[in-house]
Short mmCIF file of C-alpha atoms in Angstrom, two decimals:
data_model
loop_
_atom_site.label_atom_id
_atom_site.label_comp_id
_atom_site.label_asym_id
_atom_site.label_seq_id
_atom_site.Cartn_x
_atom_site.Cartn_y
_atom_site.Cartn_z
CA GLN A 16 19.03 13.11 -211.11
CA VAL A 17 20.50 16.61 -210.90
CA GLN A 18 20.70 18.81 -213.61
CA LEU A 19 23.10 21.51 -213.65
CA VAL A 20 22.11 24.09 -216.43
CA GLU A 21 25.07 27.11 -217.28
CA SER A 22 23.42 30.27 -219.08
CA GLY A 23 25.63 33.80 -220.02
CA GLY A 24 28.42 32.71 -222.00
CA GLY A 25 29.06 34.79 -225.85
CA LEU A 26 31.24 36.22 -227.60
CA VAL A 27 33.24 38.88 -225.66
CA GLN A 28 36.05 41.42 -226.86
CA PRO A 29 39.34 41.67 -224.72
CA GLY A 30 38.76 43.20 -221.72
CA GLY A 31 35.40 42.73 -221.18
CA SER A 32 33.22 40.86 -218.81
CA LEU A 33 30.75 38.41 -219.00
CA ARG A 34 28.46 37.15 -216.02
CA LEU A 35 27.65 33.02 -216.19
CA SER A 36 24.93 31.49 -214.20
CA CYS A 37 24.48 27.95 -213.52
CA ALA A 38 20.83 26.70 -211.96
CA VAL A 39 20.79 23.42 -210.18
CA SER A 40 17.58 21.29 -209.34
CA GLY A 41 16.75 19.86 -206.00
CA SER A 42 16.04 21.04 -202.82
CA LEU A 43 20.32 20.13 -201.60
CA PHE A 44 21.54 22.91 -203.34
CA ARG A 45 23.08 24.64 -199.91
CA LEU A 46 24.53 21.68 -198.59
CA TYR A 47 26.99 21.30 -201.56
CA THR A 48 30.59 22.98 -203.03
CA MET A 49 29.80 24.36 -206.54
CA ALA A 50 32.42 24.03 -209.08
CA TRP A 51 33.33 25.74 -212.55
CA TYR A 52 35.59 24.50 -214.96
CA ARG A 53 36.74 25.11 -218.48
CA GLN A 54 38.29 23.21 -221.53
CA ALA A 55 40.14 24.72 -223.70
CA PRO A 56 40.35 22.79 -227.44
CA GLY A 57 43.35 20.61 -226.88
CA LYS A 58 43.72 20.89 -223.38
CA GLN A 59 42.67 19.31 -220.35
CA ARG A 60 39.93 20.46 -218.36
CA GLN A 61 41.25 22.94 -215.11
CA LEU A 62 39.22 24.22 -212.31
CA VAL A 63 38.41 28.03 -212.52
CA ALA A 64 36.86 28.41 -209.19
CA SER A 65 35.00 27.18 -206.34
CA ILE A 66 33.14 27.96 -203.20
CA THR A 67 31.70 26.05 -200.28
CA PRO A 68 28.45 25.82 -198.55
CA GLY A 69 30.58 27.71 -196.20
CA GLY A 70 31.12 30.50 -198.90
CA SER A 71 34.46 29.95 -198.97
CA THR A 72 36.30 30.10 -202.44
CA ASN A 73 39.05 29.14 -204.60
CA TYR A 74 40.82 30.25 -207.44
CA ALA A 75 42.76 29.18 -210.22
CA ASP A 76 45.88 31.34 -209.85
CA SER A 77 45.59 32.55 -214.08
CA VAL A 78 41.83 34.05 -212.64
CA LYS A 79 42.61 35.43 -209.57
CA GLY A 80 42.01 38.97 -208.54
CA ARG A 81 39.62 39.12 -212.48
CA PHE A 82 36.67 36.14 -211.74
CA THR A 83 34.40 36.08 -208.50
CA ILE A 84 32.29 33.22 -207.89
CA SER A 85 29.24 33.23 -205.39
CA ARG A 86 26.20 31.41 -205.14
CA ASP A 87 22.37 32.26 -204.10
CA ASN A 88 21.11 29.43 -201.62
CA ALA A 89 17.44 30.53 -202.47
CA LYS A 90 17.62 30.58 -205.97
CA ASN A 91 20.15 27.04 -206.64
CA THR A 92 22.62 29.04 -208.76
CA VAL A 93 25.86 29.24 -208.53
CA TYR A 94 27.76 32.22 -210.80
CA LEU A 95 30.73 33.27 -212.60
CA GLN A 96 31.61 37.26 -212.56
CA MET A 97 34.52 37.16 -215.36
CA ASN A 98 35.92 40.23 -215.80
CA SER A 99 39.26 42.11 -217.79
CA LEU A 100 38.57 38.92 -220.10
CA LYS A 101 41.97 37.64 -222.23
CA PRO A 102 41.98 35.41 -225.23
CA GLU A 103 43.50 32.90 -223.63
CA ASP A 104 39.89 32.05 -221.50
CA THR A 105 38.55 31.49 -224.08
CA ALA A 106 37.23 28.08 -223.39
CA VAL A 107 33.99 26.25 -222.50
CA TYR A 108 32.84 26.32 -219.41
CA GLN A 109 30.93 23.97 -217.54
CA CYS A 110 29.45 24.04 -213.87
CA ASN A 111 29.95 20.95 -211.41
CA ARG A 112 28.56 19.65 -208.32
CA ASP A 113 29.46 16.31 -206.71
CA VAL A 114 30.16 13.97 -210.05
CA SER A 115 27.13 16.00 -211.80
CA TRP A 116 27.97 18.59 -214.62
CA GLY A 117 26.13 21.13 -217.12
CA GLN A 118 26.18 20.86 -220.53
CA GLY A 119 28.50 23.90 -220.59
CA THR A 120 28.81 27.14 -222.14
CA GLN A 121 30.93 28.52 -224.81
CA VAL A 122 32.97 31.83 -223.79
CA THR A 123 34.97 33.27 -226.44
CA VAL A 124 37.15 36.46 -225.80
CA SER A 125 38.27 37.65 -229.18
CA SER A 126 38.42 41.83 -231.42
#
């Protein structure tokens, strides 16, 4: 069974940056589209960004120009670089591959 383990969340001031990482077990990482989702309290989970095996990316309108998703197939890891963070980015961020999910990492943007 595949395991996804996120890291890199924390508390940051508005305008700051964080980089999330998601390490994925198994040998087929390079064949899958990977995605980051987030869920804020009282809100539905939303897709933040995704990246295909070929490296094509897709972003939610709310994060375009601020967030960058990338992958390192040699390390079985997907990243989410988050810049110019806003309080409305506060949420639990989860890594996703197909039907598998990580446990999530909390990102809090507050002064």
